[in-house]
Structure formats: C-alpha cells, structure tokens
Coordinates of C-alpha atoms in Angstrom, one line a residue:
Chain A
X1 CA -7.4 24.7 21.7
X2 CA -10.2 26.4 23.2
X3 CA -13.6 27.8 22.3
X4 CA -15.2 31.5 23.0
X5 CA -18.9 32.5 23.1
X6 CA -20.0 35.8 23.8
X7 CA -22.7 37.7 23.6
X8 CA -23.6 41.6 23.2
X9 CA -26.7 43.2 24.1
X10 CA -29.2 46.4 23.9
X11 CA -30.9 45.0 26.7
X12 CA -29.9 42.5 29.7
X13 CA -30.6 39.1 28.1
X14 CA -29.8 35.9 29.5
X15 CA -27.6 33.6 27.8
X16 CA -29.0 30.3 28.9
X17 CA -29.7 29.1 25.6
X18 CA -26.4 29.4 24.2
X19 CA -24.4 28.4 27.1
X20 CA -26.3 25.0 27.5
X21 CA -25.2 23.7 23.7
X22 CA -21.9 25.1 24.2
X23 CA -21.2 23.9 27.6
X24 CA -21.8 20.6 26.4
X25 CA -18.6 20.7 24.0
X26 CA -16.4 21.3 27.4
X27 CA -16.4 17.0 28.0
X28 CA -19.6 15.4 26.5
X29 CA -19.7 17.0 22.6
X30 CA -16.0 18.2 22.2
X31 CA -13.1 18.0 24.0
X32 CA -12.4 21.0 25.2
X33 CA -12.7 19.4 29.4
X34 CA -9.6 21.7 30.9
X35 CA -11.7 24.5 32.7
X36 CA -14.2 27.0 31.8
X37 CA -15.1 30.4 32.6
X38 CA -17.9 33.1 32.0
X39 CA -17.9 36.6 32.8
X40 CA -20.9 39.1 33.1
X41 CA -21.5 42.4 33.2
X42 CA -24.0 43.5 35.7
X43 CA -24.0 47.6 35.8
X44 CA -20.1 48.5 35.9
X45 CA -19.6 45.3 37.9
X46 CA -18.6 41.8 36.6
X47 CA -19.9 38.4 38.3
X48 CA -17.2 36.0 37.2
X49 CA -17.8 32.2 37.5
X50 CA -14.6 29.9 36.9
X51 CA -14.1 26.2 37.4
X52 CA -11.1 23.8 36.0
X53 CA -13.2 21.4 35.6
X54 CA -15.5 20.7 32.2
X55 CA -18.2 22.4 32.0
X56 CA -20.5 20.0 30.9
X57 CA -20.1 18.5 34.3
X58 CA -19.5 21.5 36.6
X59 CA -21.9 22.6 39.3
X60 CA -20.7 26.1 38.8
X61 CA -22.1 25.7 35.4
X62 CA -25.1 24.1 36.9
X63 CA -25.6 27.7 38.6
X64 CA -25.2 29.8 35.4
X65 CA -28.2 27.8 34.3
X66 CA -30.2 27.8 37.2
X67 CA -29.4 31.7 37.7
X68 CA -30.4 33.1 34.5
X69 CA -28.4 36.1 34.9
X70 CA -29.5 38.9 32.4
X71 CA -26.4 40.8 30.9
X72 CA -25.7 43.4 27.8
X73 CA -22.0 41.4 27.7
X74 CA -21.2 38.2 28.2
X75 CA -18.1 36.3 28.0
X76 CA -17.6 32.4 28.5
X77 CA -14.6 30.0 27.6
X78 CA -14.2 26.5 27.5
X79 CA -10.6 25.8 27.6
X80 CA -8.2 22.9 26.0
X81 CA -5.0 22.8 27.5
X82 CA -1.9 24.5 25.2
X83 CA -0.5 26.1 27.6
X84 CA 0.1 26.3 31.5
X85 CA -1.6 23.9 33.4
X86 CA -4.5 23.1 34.3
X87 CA -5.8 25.4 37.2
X88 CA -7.9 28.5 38.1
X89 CA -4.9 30.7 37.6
X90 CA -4.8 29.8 34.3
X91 CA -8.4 29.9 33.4
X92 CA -10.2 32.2 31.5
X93 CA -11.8 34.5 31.1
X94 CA -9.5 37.1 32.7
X95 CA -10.0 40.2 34.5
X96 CA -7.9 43.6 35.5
X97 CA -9.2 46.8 35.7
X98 CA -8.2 49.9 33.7
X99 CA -9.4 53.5 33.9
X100 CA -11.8 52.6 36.5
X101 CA -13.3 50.4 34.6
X102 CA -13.2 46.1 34.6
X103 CA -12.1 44.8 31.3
X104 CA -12.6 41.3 30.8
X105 CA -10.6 39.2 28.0
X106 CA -10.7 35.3 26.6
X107 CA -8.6 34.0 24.0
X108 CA -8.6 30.9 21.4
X109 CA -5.8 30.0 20.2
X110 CA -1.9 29.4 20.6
X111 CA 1.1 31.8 21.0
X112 CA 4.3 30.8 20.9
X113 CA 7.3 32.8 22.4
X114 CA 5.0 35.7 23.2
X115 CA 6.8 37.1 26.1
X116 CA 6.6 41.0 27.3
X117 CA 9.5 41.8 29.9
X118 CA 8.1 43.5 33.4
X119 CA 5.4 46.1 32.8
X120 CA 4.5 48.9 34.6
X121 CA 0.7 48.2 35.1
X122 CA 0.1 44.7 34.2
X123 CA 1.4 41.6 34.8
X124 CA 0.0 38.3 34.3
X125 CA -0.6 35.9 37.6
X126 CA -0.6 32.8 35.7
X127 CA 1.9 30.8 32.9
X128 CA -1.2 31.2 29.9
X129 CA 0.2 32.8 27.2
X130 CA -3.1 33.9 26.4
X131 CA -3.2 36.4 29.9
X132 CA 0.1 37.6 28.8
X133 CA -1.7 38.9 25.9
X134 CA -4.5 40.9 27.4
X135 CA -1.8 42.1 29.9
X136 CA 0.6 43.3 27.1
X137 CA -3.0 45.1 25.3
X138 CA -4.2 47.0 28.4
X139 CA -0.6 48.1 29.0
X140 CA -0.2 49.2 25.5
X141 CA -3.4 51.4 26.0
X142 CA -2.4 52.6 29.4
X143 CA 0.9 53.9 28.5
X144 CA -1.1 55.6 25.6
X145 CA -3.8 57.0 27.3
X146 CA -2.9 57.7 30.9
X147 CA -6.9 58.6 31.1
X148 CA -9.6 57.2 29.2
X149 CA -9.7 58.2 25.5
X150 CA -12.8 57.5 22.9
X151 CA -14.0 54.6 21.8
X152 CA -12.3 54.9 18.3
X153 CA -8.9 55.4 19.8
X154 CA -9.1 52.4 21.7
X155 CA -10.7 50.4 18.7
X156 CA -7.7 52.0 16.5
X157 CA -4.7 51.1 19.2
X158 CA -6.1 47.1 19.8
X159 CA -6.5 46.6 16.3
X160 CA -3.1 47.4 15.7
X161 CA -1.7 45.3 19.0
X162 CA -4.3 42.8 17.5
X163 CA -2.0 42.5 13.9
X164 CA 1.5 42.5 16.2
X165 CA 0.2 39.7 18.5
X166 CA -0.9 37.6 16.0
X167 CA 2.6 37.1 14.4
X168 CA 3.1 34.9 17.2
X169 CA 0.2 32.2 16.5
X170 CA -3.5 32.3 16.3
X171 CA -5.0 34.7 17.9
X172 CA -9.0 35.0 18.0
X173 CA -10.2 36.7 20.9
X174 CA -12.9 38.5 23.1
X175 CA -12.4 41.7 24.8
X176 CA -15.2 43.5 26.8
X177 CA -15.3 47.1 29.2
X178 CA -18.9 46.6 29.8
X179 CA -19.9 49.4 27.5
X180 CA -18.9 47.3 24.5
X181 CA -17.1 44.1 22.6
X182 CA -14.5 43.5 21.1
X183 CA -14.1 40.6 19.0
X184 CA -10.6 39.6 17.1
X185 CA -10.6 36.8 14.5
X186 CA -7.4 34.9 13.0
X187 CA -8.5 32.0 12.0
X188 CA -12.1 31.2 13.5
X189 CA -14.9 33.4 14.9
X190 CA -18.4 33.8 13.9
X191 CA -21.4 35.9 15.1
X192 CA -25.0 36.1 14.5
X193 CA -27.2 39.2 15.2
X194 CA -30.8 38.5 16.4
X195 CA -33.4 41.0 16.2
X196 CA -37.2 41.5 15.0
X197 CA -38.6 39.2 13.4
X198 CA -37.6 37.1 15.7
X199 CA -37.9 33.1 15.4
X200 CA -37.0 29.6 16.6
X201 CA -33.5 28.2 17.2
X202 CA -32.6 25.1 17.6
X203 CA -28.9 23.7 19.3
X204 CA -26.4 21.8 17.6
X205 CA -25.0 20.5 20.6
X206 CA -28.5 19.4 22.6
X207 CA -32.0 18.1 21.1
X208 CA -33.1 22.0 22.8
X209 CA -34.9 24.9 20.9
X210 CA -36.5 27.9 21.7
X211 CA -39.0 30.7 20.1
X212 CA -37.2 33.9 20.5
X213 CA -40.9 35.5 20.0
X214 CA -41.9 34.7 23.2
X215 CA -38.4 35.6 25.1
X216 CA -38.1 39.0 23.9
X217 CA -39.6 42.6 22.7
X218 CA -39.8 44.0 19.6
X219 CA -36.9 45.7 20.5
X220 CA -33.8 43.8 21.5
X221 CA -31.3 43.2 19.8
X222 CA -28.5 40.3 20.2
X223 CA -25.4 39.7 19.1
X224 CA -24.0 36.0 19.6
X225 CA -20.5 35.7 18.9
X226 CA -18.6 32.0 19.3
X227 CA -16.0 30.0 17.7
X228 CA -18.2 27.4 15.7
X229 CA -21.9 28.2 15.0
X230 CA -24.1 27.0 18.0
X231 CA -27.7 26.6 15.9
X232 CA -28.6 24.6 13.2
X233 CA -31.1 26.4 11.9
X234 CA -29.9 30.3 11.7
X235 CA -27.2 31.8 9.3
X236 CA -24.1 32.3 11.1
X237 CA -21.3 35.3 9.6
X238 CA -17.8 33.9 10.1
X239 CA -15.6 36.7 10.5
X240 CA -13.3 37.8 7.5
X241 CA -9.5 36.2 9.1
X242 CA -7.4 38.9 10.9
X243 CA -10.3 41.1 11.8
X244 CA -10.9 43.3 14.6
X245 CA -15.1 44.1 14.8
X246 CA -16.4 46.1 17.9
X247 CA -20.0 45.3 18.9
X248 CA -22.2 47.7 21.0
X249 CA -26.3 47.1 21.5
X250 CA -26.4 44.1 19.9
X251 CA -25.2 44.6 16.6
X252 CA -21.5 44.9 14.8
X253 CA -20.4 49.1 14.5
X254 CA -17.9 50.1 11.7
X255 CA -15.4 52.5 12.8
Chain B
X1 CA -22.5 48.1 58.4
X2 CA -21.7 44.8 57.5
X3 CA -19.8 41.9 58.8
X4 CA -16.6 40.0 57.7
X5 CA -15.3 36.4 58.3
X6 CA -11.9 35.0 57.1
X7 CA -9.6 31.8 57.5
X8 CA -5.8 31.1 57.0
X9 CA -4.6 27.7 57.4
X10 CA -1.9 25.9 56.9
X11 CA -3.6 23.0 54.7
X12 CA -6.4 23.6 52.0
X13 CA -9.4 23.6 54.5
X14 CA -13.5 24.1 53.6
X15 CA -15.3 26.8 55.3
X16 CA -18.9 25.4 54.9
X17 CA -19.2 24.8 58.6
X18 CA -18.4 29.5 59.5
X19 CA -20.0 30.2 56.6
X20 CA -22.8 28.1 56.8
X21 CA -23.6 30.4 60.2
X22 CA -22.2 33.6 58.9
X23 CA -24.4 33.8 55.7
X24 CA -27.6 33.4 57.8
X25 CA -26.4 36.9 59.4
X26 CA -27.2 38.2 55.9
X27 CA -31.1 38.3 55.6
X28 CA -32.3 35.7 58.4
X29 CA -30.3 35.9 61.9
X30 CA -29.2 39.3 61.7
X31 CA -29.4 42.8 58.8
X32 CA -26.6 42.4 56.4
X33 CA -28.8 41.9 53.8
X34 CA -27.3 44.3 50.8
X35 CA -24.8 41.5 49.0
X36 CA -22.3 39.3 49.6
X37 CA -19.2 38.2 48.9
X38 CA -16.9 35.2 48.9
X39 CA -13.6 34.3 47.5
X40 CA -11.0 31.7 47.6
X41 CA -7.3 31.9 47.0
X42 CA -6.9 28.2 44.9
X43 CA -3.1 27.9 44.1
X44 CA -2.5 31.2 42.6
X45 CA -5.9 31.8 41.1
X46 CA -8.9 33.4 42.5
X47 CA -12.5 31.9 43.1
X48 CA -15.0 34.8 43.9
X49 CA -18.7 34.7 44.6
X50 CA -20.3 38.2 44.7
X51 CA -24.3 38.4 45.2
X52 CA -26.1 41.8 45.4
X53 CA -29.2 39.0 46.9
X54 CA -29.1 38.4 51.0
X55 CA -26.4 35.8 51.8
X56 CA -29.2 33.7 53.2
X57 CA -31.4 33.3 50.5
X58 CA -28.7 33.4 47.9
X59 CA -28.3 30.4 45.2
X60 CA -24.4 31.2 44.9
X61 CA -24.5 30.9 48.6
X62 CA -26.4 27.6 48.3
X63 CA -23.1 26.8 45.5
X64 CA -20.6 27.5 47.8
X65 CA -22.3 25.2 50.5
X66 CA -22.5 22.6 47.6
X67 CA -18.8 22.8 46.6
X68 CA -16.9 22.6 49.8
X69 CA -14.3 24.3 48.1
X70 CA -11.0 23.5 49.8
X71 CA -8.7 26.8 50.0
X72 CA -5.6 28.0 52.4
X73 CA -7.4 31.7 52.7
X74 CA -10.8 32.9 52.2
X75 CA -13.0 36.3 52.2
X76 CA -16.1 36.4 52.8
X77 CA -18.4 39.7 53.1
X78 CA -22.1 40.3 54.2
X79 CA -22.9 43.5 53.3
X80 CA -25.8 46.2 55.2
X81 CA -25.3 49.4 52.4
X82 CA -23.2 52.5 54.0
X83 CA -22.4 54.2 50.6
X84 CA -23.4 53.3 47.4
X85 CA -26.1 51.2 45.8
X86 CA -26.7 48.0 46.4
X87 CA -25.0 46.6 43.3
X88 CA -22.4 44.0 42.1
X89 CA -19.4 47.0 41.8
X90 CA -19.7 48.0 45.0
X91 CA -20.3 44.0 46.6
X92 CA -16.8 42.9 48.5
X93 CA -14.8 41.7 48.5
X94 CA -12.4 43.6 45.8
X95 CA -9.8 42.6 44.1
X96 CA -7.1 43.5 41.8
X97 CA -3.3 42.2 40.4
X98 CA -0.4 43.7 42.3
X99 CA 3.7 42.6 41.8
X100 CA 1.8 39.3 39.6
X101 CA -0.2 38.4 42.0
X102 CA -4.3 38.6 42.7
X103 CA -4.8 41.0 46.1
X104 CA -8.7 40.5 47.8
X105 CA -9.9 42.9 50.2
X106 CA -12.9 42.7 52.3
X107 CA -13.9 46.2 54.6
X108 CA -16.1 46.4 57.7
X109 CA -16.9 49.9 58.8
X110 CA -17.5 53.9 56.8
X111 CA -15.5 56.2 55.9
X112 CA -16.5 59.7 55.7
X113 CA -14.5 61.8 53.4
X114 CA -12.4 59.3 52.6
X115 CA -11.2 60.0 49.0
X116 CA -8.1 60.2 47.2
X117 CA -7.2 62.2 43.8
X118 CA -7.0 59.6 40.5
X119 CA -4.3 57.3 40.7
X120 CA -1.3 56.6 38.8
X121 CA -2.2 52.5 39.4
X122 CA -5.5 51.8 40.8
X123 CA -8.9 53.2 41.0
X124 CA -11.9 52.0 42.0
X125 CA -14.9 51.2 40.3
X126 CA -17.7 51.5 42.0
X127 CA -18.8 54.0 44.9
X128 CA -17.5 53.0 47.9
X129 CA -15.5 53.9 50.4
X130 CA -13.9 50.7 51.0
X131 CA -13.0 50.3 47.2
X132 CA -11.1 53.5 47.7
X133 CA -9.7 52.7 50.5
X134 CA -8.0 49.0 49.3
X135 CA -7.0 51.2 46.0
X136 CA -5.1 53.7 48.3
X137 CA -3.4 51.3 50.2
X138 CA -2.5 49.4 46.6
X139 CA -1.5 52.5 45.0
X140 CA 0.7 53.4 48.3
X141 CA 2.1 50.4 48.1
X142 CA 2.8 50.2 44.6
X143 CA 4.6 53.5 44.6
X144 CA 6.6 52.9 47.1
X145 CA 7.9 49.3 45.7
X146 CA 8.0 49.1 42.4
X147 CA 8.7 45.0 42.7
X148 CA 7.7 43.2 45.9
X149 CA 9.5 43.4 48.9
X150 CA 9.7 40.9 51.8
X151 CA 6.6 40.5 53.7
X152 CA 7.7 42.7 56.8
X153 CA 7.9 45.3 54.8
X154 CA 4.6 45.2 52.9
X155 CA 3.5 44.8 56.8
X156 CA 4.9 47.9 57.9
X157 CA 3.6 49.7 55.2
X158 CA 0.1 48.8 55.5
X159 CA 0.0 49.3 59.5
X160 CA 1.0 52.5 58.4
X161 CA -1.3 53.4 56.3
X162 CA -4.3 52.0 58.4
X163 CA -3.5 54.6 60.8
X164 CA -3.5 57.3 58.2
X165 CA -7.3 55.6 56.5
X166 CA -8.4 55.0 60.4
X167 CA -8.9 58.9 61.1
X168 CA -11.6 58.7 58.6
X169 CA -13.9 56.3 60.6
X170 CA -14.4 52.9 61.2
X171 CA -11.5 50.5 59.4
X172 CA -11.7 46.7 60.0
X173 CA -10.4 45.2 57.2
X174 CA -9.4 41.7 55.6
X175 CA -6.4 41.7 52.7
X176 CA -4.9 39.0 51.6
X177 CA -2.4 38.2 49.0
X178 CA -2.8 33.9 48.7
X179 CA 0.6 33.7 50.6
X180 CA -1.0 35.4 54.0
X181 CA -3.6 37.2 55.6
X182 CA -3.6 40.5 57.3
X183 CA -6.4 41.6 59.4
X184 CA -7.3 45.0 60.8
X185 CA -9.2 46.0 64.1
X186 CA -10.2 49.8 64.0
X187 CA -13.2 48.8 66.9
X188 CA -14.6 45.2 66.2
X189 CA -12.8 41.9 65.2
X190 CA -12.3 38.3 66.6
X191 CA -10.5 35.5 65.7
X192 CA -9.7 31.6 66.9
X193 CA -6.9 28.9 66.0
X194 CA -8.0 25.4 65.9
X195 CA -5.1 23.4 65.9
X196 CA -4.8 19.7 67.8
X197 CA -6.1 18.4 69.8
X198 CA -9.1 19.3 68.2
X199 CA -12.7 19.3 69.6
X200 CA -16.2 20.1 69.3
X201 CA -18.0 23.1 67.8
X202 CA -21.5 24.8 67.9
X203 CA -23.2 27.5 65.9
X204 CA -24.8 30.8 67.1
X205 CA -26.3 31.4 64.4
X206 CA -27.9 27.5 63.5
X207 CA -28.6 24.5 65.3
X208 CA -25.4 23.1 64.0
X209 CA -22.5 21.4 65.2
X210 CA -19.1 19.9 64.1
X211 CA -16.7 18.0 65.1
X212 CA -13.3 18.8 64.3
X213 CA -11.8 15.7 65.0
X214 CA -13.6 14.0 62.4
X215 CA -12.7 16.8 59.3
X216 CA -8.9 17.2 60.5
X217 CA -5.1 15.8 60.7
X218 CA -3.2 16.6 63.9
X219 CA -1.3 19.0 61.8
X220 CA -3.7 21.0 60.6
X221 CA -3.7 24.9 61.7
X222 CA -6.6 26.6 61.5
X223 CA -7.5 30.3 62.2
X224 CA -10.7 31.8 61.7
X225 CA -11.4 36.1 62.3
X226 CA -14.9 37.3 62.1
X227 CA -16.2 40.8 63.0
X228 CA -18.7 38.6 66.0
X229 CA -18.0 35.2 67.0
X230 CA -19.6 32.1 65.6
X231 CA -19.2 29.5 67.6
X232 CA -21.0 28.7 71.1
X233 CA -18.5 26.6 72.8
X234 CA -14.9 28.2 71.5
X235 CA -12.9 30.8 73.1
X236 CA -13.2 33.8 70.8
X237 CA -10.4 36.1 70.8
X238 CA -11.1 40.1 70.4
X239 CA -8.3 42.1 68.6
X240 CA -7.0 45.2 70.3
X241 CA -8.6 48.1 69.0
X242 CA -6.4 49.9 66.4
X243 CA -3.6 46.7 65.3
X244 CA -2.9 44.5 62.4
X245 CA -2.3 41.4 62.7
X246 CA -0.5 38.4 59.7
X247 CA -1.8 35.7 59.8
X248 CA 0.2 32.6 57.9
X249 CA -0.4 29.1 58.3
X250 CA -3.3 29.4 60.4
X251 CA -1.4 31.2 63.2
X252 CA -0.9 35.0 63.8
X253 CA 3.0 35.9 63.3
X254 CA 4.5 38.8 65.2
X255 CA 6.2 40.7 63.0

C-alpha cells in the first residue's frame, strides 16, 4: 500500500517538519520505497516534485527540505507498489486541470477491476488504478458541471463518486483545487488541526521536535492530514471509515 | 522575451552540459530572469521543474544539475515577463493530458490579442498568452480528433494552426508529446545534431567544455534547438522564418 500526508492552510506554511518523519517511512522506517511525490500550491500554480525512488533517499526529497516551500495545500505520497509498475507515470500525486483550475489527487489503497471505458475529458497516462480514479471523478464533475459550480456541489457529487468507487477496494484519498482539500477515508486517515496555543511536537519517525510558538502567529491555523499519526506527542482524529471531510484554512468545514 | 532550449534523441541522453550554459542566460549572462522551467519526458511520465527564482541562482536548477536526469526529450524555459506576473502558473513550460498522453509546451515570443472564447477541453490557468495559445492548439486539435491520429496528421494540423496563432505576434514554440518533438520558428530558432563521429564542444555562456566522445555510443542521435546557440565550436543551424519542424530520434523528419 501507500501512505498520504497533506496539509491545509490559512496561511503559506512550510511542511518541513512533517515531510522529514514521513519521508523516512518511504525505505528507512517503513516500506513504502516505490516512488514518492509532493504537490504544492503556490498561487493558482502547482510546483510538483516526483521521484520513483524512496524518499528517504531521494535528492528530490533532499530539495523539498532544503526549499522550504510555504503553501496553504500540500499533497505528498509515498507509494508501495499494487499496481502498475514502478515509474514516474505511475507515481503520485497526479495532476489534470479542470475549469481552469489544477486539481491535484493521491490515493492509498487498492482497486480492483475499476475500469472506466474512454472518456471524454480524462484519461489516465499510466496503468495505476488509482489515476483511473481521479480521472473517472473529474469526469464525473465535468460532465455535470460544464462550468465551475459551488463548493457544495462539488463536495456533494465526490462524495457520492467517493461511496461508488470504494465498492471496488479501499479507497482513502486526497484531493486538492488550491482553494481547498478534500480528504476521503475507507479504512485509514487521520488529521490534526494546529492552532493557538500552540506547542511542541515531536516525530515518530526521527529523534526531531519543534516549538510551533516560535514558527508561527497567533493566527495560523494547520490542518495535517496523513495515513498514520506523524507525532508522538499531539492527539491525532482518525477519520470516521467511508468519510468524505473538506478542509479550507486550516480547519475541517461541515457541509 | 525569453529563451527556449530543447533536445530529442534517439537514446535517453542528460542535458547538464546545454543547460548548464542556458540557465546562466537566466539572471547572470544574459535577462531572462522572471522563472524557469524544465521538464523531462521519462517513459510515459513527466518530470517538471518550474522556478519563478532566476535560472542561475535557482536551487531546482542546482537539482537538475545534480541529477543528470537521462530523458529522450526535454523543455526547458527561461523566462523575461511579457504578460503576467511573475508566478508559478504563468512559468513554462505547460502541460496537460491529451488522447492519454502528457503534452509539454514551452513558448518564445508575445502575443497581442491573442485570446480565444472558454473551451470545450482546455483552458488555461494562469495569464499568459502562451498558455492560451498551447490550449488553442490542444483544444483544435482535440476537436478535430476525437482519438489520436497518425503523427502526419497531428503535424499538419499544428502547422496550420501556427500560421493562424503567428498573425498575433511572435510564435517560437517547443511541443512535445514523449514520442516527438515539434519546434516552431516565427523569427528566432536554432538547432544542431550530434551524431558520430562525435567531437568536442565549448560553451558561450561558461568556461566549459565537453567532449562528446567520452559521454556517447556511435549510435547515439542527438539534436539540440535553442532560441541562440550555445556552443562555440558547433555549426548552429537557424530555422527558416515561419516552419515547423518534427524532430524524432534526434533528427528532423520531413513530413
């Protein structure tokens, strides 16, 4: 299988922190050595950074580090091999763009037999079944909505393409337009929300902590979102199984 | 303006030794400071590099120098701001999924006026006129061929609409597909085959030379286009004004 970390921001934050534990479980913690990806938003555009080989190792992952790129929505992946081979076509997280905006999708998890016939507007490039999926949602919406409908109607029609797909397997998943996140749960997800008063973290993955205090304003507010819990020291949420929650400035919204 | 470089070749080949003179036109030997680009066609999948930071300076640059990423066709975009902010949606090159496969286009030039009503397939993202003009030629494309055609046709097609964008202003462009590489010449464009027997090369643009000998197998087919030479010592040769030209397998076809 795979494992997903996200974050969702008021504020451009850097994910450093995060990122270092859980790029560590792609070859030296965990297993999941197959690829990894991470996507971020930067205004309406996305800086992308994908490697098939483990992160833990990668000098593309080196750069994330190095970078400290400050985003509201993050997306990374580390990826264990289920399906399609190992190369960049087949690594998340994905991207395609949809009513002139870039939508960015990875997936944990295992579909079998999930096969769309040709579609109009998307069609995957790779053999994953899990790019098949974010294809067959962003078709689903565009033969909906030829333009760009609201936020609720979009929440509405992927939570119901959310409770189809997952017939086929498990199915937890992050979805992101830049303005907001989506996150799916089937069987494993959980999220934290970090916000004043803010205090100190330490990894699971790494013998690394930080003070929040002194890396943020009063202000911010952080949503971390990733398969297993990443600190040792804060209360994660799992997510309730077959759940669709949208995040948007940092914190979960119920529509 | 801005300035493009490119390769096609028959056998995954690294580009560190052009881009290693091309990126110091970004911010150090010449203006194309606003951005750059990079990507690399790896099997099916994608690699891209975008920077809204000068080339020259850039840490993703100093990555891609690192990596000596092997690929059979390449982008790469320095960027001097025409329209649009300098930001990460509007740094080439673009790309998007077309007939299930990944399309990367790189422009050289402005538009004025250029703009096209909302599309059926593909619309751009950020604000420039070389986004809308890759969209258009997509969305042209796409309309006219529902599934993909042979590779003449998609040839004759774009030539024709080049003429149609190239009333608008200046139009050098680089698409590519992963299978081949067109190229575009509205007013400025150059390219070179290296191909045995093989010999030395210099850079304009650093003290820096290479030997090709040394990095290649007598069947290795190389071409390189760039909107200015890059090399001292190699025959360059300038496109006529106005024509698209494939290249596949490091050699221009004549379709």
């Amino acid at each position: 299988m795979c494992q997903l970390l996200s974050m969702n921001c008021n504020t451009p934050t850097d994910i450093v922190f995060s990122f270092e534990g859980f790029r560590r479980r792609g070859g030296l913690t965990d297993e999941h050595a197959d690829g990894f990806g991470i996507a971020f938003f930067e205004g309406k555009g996305v800086r992308l950074f994908r490697d098939d080989k483990p992160s833990a190792h990668s000098p593309v992952a080196d750069l994330v580090r190095q970078y400290q790129i400050k985003s509201t929505n993050v997306i990374a992946h580390i990826r264990k091999a289920t399906q399609g081979q190992v190369n960049l076509a087949n690594t998340h997280p994905f991207e395609r763009e949809l009513w002139g905006q870039y939508w960015v999708f990875a997936h944990n998890g295992n579909l079998e037999n999930f096969h769309f016939s040709h579609a109009e507007y998307f069609n995957p490039v790779g053999e994953t079944d899990s790019e098949q999926a974010f294809c067959f949602i962003l078709e689903q919406l565009r033969q909906k909505y030829p333009t760009r409908p609201n936020n609720q109607a979009i929440f509405q029609e992927v939570k119901m393409l959310s409770e189809k797909i997952r017939a086929y397997g498990t199915f937890n998943f992050i979805l992101s337009n830049g303005d907001w996140m989506m996150a799916h749960c089937s069987t494993n997800l959980h999220y934290i929300v970090r916000k004043a008063p803010f205090g100190e973290a330490h990894l699971i993955d790494e013998d690394m902590s930080i003070d929040f205090n002194k890396e943020t304003t009063p202000n911010d507010q952080v949503a971390v979102i990733a398969t297993l819990p990443l600190t040792l020291n804060e209360t994660w949420t799992p997510f309730a199984k077959n759940t669709l929650l949208l995040f948007q400035n940092g914190q979960p919204i119920h529509l």
